CSV table of C-alpha atoms in Angstrom, one decimal:
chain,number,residue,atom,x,y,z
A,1,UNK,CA,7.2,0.5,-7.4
A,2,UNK,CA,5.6,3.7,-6.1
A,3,UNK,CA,5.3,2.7,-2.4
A,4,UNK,CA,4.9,6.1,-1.3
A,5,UNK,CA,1.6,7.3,-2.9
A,6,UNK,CA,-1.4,8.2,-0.8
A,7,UNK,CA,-3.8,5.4,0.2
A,8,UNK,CA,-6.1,6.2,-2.8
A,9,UNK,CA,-9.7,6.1,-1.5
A,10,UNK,CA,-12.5,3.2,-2.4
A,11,UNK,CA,-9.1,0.8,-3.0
A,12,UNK,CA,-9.2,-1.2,0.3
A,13,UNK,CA,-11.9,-3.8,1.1
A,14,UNK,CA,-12.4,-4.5,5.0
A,15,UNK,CA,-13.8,-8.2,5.0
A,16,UNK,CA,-13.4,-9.2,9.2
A,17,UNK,CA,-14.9,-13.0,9.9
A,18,UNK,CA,-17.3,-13.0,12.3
A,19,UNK,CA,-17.1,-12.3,15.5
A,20,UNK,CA,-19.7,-14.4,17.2
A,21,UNK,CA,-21.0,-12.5,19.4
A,22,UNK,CA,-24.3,-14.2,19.6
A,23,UNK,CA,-26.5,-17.1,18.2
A,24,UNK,CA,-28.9,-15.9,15.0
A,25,UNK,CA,-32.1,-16.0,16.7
A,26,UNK,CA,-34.3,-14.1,14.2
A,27,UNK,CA,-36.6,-15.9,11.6
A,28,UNK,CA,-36.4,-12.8,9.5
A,29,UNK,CA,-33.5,-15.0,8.0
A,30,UNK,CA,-34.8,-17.6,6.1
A,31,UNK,CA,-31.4,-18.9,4.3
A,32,UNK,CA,-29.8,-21.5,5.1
A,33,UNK,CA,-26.8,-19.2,4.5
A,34,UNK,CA,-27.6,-16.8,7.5
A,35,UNK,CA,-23.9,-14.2,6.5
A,36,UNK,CA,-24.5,-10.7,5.8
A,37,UNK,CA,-22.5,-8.1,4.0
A,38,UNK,CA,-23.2,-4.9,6.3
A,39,UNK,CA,-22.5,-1.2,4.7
A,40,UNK,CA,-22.1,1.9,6.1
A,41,UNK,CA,-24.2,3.7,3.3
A,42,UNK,CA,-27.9,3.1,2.0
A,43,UNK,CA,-26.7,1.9,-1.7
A,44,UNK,CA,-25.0,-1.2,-0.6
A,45,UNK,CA,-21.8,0.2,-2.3
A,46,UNK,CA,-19.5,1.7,0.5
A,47,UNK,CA,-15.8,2.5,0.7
A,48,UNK,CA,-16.2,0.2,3.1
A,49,UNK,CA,-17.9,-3.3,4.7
A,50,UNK,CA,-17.8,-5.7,7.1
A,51,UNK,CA,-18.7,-9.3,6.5
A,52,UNK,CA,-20.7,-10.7,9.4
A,53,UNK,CA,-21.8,-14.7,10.3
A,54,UNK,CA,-25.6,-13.4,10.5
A,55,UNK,CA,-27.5,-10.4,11.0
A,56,UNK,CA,-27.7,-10.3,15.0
A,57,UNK,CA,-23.6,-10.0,14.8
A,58,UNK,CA,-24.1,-6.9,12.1
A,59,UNK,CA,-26.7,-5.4,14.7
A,60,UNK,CA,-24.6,-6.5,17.8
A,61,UNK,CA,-21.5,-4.5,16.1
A,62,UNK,CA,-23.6,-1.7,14.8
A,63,UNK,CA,-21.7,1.6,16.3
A,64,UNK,CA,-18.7,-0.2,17.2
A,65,UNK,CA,-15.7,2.0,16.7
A,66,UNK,CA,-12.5,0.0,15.4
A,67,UNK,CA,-10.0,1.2,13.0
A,68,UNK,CA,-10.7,4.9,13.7
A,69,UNK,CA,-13.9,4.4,11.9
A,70,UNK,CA,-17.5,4.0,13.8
A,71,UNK,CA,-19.1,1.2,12.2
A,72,UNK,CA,-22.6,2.2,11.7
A,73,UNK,CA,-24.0,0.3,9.1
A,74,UNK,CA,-27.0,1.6,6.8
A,75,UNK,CA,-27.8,-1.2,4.1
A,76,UNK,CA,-26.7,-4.6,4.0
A,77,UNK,CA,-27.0,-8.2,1.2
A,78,UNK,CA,-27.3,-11.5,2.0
A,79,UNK,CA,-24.5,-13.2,1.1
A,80,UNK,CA,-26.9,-16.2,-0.3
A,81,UNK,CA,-28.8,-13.3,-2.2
A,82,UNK,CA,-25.1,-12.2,-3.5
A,83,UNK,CA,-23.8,-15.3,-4.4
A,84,UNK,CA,-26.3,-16.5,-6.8
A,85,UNK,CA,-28.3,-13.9,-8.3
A,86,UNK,CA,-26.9,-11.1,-10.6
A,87,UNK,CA,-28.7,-8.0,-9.5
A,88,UNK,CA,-28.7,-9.0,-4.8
A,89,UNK,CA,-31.1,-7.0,-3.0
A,90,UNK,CA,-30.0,-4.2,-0.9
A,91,UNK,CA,-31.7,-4.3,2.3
A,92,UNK,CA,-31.9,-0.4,4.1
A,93,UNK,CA,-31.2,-1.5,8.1
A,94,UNK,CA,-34.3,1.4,9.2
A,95,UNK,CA,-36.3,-1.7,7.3
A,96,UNK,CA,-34.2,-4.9,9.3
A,97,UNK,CA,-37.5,-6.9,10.4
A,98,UNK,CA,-39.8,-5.4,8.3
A,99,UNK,CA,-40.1,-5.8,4.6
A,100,UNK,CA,-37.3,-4.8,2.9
A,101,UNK,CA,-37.2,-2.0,0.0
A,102,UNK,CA,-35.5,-3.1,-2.9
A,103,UNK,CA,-32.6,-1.9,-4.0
A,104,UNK,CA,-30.7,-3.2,-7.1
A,105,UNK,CA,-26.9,-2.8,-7.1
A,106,UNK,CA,-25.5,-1.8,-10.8
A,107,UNK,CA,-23.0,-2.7,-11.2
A,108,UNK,CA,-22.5,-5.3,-8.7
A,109,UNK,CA,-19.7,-5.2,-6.5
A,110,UNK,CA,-16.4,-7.1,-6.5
A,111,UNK,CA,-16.3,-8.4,-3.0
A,112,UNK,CA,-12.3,-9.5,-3.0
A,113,UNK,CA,-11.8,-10.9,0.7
A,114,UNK,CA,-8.9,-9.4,2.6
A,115,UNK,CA,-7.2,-10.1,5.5
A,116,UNK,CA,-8.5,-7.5,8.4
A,117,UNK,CA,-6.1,-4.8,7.9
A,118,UNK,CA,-3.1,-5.3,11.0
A,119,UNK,CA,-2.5,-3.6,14.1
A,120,UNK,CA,-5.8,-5.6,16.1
A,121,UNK,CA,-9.1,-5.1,16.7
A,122,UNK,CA,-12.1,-5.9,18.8
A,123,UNK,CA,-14.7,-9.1,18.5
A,124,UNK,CA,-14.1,-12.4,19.4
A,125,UNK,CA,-11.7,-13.1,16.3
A,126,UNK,CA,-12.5,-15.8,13.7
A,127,UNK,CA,-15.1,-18.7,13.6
A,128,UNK,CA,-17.8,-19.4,11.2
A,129,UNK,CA,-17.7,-20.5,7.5
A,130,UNK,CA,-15.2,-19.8,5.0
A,131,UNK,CA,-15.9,-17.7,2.3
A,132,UNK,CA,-17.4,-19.0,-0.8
A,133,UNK,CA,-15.2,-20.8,-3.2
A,134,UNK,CA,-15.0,-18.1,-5.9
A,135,UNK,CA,-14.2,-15.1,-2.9
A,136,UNK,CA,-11.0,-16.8,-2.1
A,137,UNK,CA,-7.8,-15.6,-3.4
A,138,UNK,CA,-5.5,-16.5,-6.4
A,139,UNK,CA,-2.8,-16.4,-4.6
A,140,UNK,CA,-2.1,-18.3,-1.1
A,141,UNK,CA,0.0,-15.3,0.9
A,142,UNK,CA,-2.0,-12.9,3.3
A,143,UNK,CA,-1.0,-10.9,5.8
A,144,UNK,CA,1.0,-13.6,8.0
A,145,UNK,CA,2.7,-14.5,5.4
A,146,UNK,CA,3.8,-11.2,4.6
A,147,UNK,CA,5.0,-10.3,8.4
A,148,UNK,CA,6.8,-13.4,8.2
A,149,UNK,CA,8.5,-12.4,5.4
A,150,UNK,CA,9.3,-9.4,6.4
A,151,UNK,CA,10.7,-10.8,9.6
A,152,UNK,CA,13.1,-13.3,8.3
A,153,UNK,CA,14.6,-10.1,5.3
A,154,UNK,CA,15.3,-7.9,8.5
A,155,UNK,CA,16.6,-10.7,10.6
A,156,UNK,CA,19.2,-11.7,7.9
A,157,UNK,CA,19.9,-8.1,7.3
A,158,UNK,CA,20.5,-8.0,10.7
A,159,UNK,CA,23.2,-10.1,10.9
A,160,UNK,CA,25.1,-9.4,7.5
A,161,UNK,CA,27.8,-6.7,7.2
A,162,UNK,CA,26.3,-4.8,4.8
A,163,UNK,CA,28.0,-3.5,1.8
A,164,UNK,CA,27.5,0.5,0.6
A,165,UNK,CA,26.1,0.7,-3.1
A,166,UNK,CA,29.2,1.8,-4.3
A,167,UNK,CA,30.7,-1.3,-3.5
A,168,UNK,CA,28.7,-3.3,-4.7
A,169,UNK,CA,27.2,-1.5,-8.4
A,170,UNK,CA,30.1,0.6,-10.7
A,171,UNK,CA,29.5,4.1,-9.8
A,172,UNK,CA,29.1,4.6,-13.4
A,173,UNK,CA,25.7,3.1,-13.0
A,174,UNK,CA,24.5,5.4,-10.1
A,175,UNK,CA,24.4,8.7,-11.0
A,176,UNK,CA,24.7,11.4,-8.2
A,177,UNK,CA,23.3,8.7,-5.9
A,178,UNK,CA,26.6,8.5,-3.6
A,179,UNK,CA,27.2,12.5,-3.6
A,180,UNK,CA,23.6,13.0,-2.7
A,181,UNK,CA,24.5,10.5,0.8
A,182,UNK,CA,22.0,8.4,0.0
A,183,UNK,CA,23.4,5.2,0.9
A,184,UNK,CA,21.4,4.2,3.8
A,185,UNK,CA,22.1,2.0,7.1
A,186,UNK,CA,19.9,-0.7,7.7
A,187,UNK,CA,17.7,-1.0,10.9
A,188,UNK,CA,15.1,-2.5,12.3
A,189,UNK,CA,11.6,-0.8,12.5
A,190,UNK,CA,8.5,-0.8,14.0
A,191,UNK,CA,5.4,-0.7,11.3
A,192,UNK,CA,2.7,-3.3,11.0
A,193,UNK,CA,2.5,-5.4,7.7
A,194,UNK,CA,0.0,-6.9,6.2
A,195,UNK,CA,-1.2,-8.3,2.9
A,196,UNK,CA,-4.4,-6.7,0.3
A,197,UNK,CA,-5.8,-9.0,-1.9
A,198,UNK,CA,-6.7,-6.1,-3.6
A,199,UNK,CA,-6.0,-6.0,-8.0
A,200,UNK,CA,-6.1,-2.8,-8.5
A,201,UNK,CA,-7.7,-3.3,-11.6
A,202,UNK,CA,-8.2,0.6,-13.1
A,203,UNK,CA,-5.4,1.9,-11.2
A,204,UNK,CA,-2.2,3.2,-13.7
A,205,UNK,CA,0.7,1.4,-12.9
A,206,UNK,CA,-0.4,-1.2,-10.6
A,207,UNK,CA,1.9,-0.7,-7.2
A,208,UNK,CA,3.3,-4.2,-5.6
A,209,UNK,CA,3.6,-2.9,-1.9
A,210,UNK,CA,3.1,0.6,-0.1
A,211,UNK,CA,4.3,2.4,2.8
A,212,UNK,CA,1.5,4.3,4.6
A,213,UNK,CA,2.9,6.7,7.3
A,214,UNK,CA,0.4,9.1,8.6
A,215,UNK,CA,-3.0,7.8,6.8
A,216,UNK,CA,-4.6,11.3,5.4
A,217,UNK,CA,-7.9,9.2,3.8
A,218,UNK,CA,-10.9,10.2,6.2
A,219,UNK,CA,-12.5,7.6,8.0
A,220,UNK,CA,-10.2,5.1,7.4
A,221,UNK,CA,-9.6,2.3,9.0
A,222,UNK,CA,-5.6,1.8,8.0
A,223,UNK,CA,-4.0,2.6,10.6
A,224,UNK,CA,-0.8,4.9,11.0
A,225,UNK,CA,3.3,3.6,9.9
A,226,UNK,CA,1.9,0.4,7.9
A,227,UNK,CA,2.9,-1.4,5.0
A,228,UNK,CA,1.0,-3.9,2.5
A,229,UNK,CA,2.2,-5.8,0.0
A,230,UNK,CA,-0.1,-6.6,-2.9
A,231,UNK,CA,0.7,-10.6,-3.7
A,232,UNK,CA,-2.2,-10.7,-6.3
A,233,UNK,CA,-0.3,-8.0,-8.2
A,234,UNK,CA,3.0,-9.6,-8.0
A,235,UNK,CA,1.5,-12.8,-9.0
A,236,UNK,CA,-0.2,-11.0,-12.3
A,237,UNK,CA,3.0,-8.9,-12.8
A,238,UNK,CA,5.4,-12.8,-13.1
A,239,UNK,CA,2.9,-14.2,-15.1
A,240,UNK,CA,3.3,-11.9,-18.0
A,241,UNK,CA,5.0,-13.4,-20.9
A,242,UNK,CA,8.4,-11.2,-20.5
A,243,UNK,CA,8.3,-12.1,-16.9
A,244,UNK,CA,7.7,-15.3,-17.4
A,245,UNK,CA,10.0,-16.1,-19.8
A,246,UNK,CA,13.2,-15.2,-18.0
A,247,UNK,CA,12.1,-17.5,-15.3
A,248,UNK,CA,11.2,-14.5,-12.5
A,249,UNK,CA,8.5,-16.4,-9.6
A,250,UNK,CA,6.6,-14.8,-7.2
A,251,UNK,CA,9.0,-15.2,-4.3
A,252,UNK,CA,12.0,-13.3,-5.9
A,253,UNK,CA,9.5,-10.6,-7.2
A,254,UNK,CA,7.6,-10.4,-3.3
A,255,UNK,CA,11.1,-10.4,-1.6
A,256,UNK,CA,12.1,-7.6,-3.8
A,257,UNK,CA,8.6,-5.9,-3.1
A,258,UNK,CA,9.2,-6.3,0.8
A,259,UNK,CA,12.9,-4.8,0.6
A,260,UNK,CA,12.1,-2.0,-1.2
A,261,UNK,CA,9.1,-1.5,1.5
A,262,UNK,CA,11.6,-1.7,4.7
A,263,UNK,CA,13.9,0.8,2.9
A,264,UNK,CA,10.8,2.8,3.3
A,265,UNK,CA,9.7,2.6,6.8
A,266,UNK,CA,13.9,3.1,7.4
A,267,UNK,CA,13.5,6.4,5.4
A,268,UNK,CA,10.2,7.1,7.7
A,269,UNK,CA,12.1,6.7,10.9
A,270,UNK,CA,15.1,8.9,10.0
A,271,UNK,CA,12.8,11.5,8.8
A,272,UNK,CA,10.9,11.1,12.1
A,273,UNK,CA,12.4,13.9,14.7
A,274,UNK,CA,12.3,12.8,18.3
A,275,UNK,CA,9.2,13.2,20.1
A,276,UNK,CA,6.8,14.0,17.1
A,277,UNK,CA,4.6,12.3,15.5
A,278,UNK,CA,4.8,10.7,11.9
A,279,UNK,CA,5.3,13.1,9.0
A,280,UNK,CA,4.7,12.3,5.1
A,281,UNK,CA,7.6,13.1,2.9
A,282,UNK,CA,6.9,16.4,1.1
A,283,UNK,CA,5.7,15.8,-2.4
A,284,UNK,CA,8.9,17.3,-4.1
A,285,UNK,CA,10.6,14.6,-1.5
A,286,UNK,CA,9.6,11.6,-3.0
A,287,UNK,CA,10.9,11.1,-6.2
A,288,UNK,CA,14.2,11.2,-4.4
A,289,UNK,CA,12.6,8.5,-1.7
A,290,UNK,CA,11.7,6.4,-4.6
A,291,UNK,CA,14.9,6.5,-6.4
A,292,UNK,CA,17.1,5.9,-2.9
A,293,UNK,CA,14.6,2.6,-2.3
A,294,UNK,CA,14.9,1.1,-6.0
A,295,UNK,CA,19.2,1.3,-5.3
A,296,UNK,CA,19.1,0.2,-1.5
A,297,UNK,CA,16.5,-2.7,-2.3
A,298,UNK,CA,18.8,-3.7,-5.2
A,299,UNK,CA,22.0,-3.5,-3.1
A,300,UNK,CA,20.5,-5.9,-0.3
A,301,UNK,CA,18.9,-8.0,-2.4
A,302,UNK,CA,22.3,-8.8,-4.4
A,303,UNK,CA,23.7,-9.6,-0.7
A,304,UNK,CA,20.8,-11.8,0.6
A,305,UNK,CA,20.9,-14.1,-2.7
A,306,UNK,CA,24.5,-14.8,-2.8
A,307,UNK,CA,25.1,-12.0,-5.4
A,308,UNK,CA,22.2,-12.9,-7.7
A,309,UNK,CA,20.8,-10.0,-9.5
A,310,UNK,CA,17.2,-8.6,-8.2
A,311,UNK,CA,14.3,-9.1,-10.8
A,312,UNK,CA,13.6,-5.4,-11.2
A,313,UNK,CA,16.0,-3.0,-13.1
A,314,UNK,CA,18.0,-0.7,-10.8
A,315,UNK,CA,17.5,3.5,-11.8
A,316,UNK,CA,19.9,4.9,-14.5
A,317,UNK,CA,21.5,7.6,-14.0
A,318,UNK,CA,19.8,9.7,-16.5
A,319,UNK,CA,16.5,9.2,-13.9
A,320,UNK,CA,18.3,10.0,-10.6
A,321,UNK,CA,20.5,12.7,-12.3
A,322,UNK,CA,17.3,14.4,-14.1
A,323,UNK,CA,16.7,18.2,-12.9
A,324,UNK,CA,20.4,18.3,-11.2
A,325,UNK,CA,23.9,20.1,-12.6
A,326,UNK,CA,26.9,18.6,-12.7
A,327,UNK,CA,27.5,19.1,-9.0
A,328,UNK,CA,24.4,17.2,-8.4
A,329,UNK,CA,22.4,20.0,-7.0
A,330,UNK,CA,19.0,21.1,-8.2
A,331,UNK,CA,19.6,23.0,-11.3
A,332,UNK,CA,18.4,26.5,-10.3
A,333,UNK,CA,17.3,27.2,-13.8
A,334,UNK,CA,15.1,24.1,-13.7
A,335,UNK,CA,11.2,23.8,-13.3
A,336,UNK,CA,12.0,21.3,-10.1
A,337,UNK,CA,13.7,23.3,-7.5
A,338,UNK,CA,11.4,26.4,-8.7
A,339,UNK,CA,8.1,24.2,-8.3
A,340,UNK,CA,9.9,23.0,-5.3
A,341,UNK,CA,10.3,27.1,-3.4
A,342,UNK,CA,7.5,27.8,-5.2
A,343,UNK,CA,5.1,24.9,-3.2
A,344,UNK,CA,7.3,25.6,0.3
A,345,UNK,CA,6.1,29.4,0.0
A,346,UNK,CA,2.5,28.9,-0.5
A,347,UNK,CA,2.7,26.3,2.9
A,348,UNK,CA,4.3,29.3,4.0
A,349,UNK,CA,1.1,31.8,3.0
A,350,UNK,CA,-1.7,28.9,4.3
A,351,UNK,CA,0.0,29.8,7.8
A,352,UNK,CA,-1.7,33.2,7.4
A,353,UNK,CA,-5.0,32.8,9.4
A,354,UNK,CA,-5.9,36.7,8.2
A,355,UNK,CA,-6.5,35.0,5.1
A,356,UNK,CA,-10.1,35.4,3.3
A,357,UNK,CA,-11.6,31.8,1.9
A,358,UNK,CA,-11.1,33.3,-1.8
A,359,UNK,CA,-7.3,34.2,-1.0
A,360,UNK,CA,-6.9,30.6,0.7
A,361,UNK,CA,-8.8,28.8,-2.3
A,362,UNK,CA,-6.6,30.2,-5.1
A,363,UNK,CA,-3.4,29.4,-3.2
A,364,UNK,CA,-4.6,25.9,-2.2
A,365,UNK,CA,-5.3,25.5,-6.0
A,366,UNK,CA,-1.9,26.7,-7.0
A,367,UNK,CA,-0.2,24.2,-4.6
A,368,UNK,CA,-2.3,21.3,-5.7
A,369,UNK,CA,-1.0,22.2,-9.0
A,370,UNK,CA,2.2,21.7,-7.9
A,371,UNK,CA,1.3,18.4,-6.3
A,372,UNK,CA,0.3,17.1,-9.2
A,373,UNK,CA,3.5,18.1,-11.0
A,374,UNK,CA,5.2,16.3,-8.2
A,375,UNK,CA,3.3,13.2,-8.2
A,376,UNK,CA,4.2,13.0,-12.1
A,377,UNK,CA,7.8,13.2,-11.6
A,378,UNK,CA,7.5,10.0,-9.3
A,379,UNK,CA,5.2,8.4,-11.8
A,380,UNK,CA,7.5,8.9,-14.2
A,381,UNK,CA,9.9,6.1,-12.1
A,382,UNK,CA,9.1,3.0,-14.0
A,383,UNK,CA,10.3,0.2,-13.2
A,384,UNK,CA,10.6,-2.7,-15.7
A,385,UNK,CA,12.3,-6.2,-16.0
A,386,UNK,CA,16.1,-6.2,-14.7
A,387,UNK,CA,18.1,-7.4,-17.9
A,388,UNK,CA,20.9,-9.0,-16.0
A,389,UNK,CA,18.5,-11.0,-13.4
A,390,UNK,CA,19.6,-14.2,-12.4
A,391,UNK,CA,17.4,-16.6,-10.8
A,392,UNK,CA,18.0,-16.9,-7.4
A,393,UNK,CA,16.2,-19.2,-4.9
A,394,UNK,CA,13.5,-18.7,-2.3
A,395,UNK,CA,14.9,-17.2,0.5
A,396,UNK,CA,15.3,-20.1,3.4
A,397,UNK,CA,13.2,-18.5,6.5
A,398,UNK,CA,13.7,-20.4,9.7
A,399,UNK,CA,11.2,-20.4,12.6
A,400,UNK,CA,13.2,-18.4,14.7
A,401,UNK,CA,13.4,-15.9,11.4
A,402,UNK,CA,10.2,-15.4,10.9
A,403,UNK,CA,9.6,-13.5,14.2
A,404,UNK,CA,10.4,-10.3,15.1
């Protein structure tokens, strides 16, 4: 579960209800659906879009800044034009009361409704019609459900005495993972969850929850030391015939997700120095992030479920010992820790301001290089089916659990 990739751009849908902040009052809308998709291009096809209750609302909030993003919408469809014809209009907003130009969408978009990404926002909050039937989600767990269960796993964290991973898996199984010190001590943190309804259809390797720390996509409205989990992934990823077969639900494969996210925003806050703002990990840092989360999340979740066995397989030791000796450093005649000095010199060089644009092009190329070389080392991380799971039940959350 690569938690710790970069919010990929063009992957989050913003679908808000509508904020009511006035009655429709133009007869440019002749549907007795009055909803409008607003976008902040010309093409109807926007990283991003708002879903309003009718077209005053759009207009109303036009400029609005929310999310770190200024909402100023260029194009917008009709929801009624959207829902039952195959090619909608796009509708330019220089045109709103006049005739519209036409523009055909190709291919036309997959609106997937999500819950308004957390943290808050302005308008007057919900109200107004539900979605259309075929917008709402496969699976019934949004962003509620997913502080909630995030709330009750740190809460009975909280009060258990914790065992180290030493204790609880045969050090034969883990590798250089106890020299290293990466056992880590649960506490509580302070990130905002939520839940994407997003598929992620396209994407290699389809993550089931992610760890945003300082958001580095422009104009984005996700804000800063977040976490989502993906349910509709999850739900896909059980319902595969291995999966499915051995009997592994959706709960024990989210409350796996969600551990392995906390273990995250814990390794966020211990990396956090004291009055400075949120860092991301290094790129030659997260393979080692990942492989410390896949162990912790395993460890707990053996201890919350009464020693029951965690759905996904734990790291061998042949993945957490790759590119180290037999003392478990960095073997210094291996590509990782050269790649690694190598990357930490030419940040070094970008310091330079006497540099010329060609100079600062080729050594930003040579460290994206690197990057990439980084990023595949994580990807290589896959996680599959744990062989020794045993079903465990839903974890029982009480009231007083699910809050903070």
């Amino acid at each position: 579960m690569k938690a710790l990739h970069k919010l990929l751009a063009g992957t989050i849908l913003v679908a808000l209800a509508a904020f009511g902040l006035t009655a429709l009052t133009s007869s440019s809308i002749n549907s007795s659906d009055t909803r409008v998709l607003g976008f902040l291009n010309e093409t109807c096809d926007s990283e991003y879009l708002i879903l309003f209750q009718n077209m005053i609302d759009l207009v109303n909030f036009n400029g609005t800044v929310m999310y770190g993003v200024t909402w100023t919408f260029k194009s917008y469809i009709n929801v009624s034009d959207y829902e039952f014809t195959d090619k909608p209009k796009c509708n330019l907003m220089s045109d709103f009361l006049k005739l519209p130009e036409v523009r055909v969408v190709k291919p036309k978009p997959k609106i997937i409704p999500a819950d308004p990404p957390p943290g808050g926002g302005g308008g007057g909050g919900g109200g107004g019609k539900k979605p259309p039937e075929k917008q709402k989600p496969k699976v019934e767990f949004d962003s509620q459900n997913a502080r909630e269960l995030k709330n009750c796993i740190a809460n009975k964290l909280d009060k258990l005495t914790l065992k180290k991973a030493e204790e609880v898996v045969k050090e034969k199984h883990l590798g250089c993972f106890v020299k290293l010190g990466m056992n880590l001590e649960f506490k509580k943190t302070n990130f905002t969850w939520g839940a994407s309804q997003l598929d992620q259809k396209g994407i290699p390797n389809p993550i089931w929850g992610q760890t945003i720390y300082t958001n580095t996509v422009a104009d984005s409205p996700i804000p800063n030391n977040s976490v989502f989990l993906y349910p509709v992934v999850i739900k896909k990823k059980v319902n595969t015939r291995t999966w499915k077969r051995k009997g592994v639900t959706f709960d024990n494969l989210s409350e796996f997700a969600a551990l392995e996210e906390i273990v995250h925003t814990i390794q966020g806050h211990n990396a956090k120095k004291a009055n400075s703002s949120w860092k991301n990990p290094e790129p030659y840092e997260l393979r080692d992030w990942q492989i410390q989360a896949n162990i912790v999340a395993n460890v707990w979740y053996k201890q919350l479920k009464g020693n029951k066995n965690s759905p996904v397989s734990m790291y061998t030791p042949n993945m957490i010992d790759k590119h180290r000796d037999s003392k478990c450093n960095l073997d210094e005649n291996g590509d990782f820790l050269k790649n690694k000095n190598k990357y930490i010199e030419y940040v070094k060089q970008l310091k330079n301001k006497n540099l010329s644009e060609t100079e600062r092009a080729d050594i930003e190329g040579k460290k994206g290089e690197l990057v990439t070389y980084f990023n595949n080392e994580l990807f290589e991380l896959q996680n599959d089916l744990s062989g020794s799971f045993d079903k465990a039940e839903k974890l029982e959350c009480s009231k007083k659990e699910k809050r903070p």
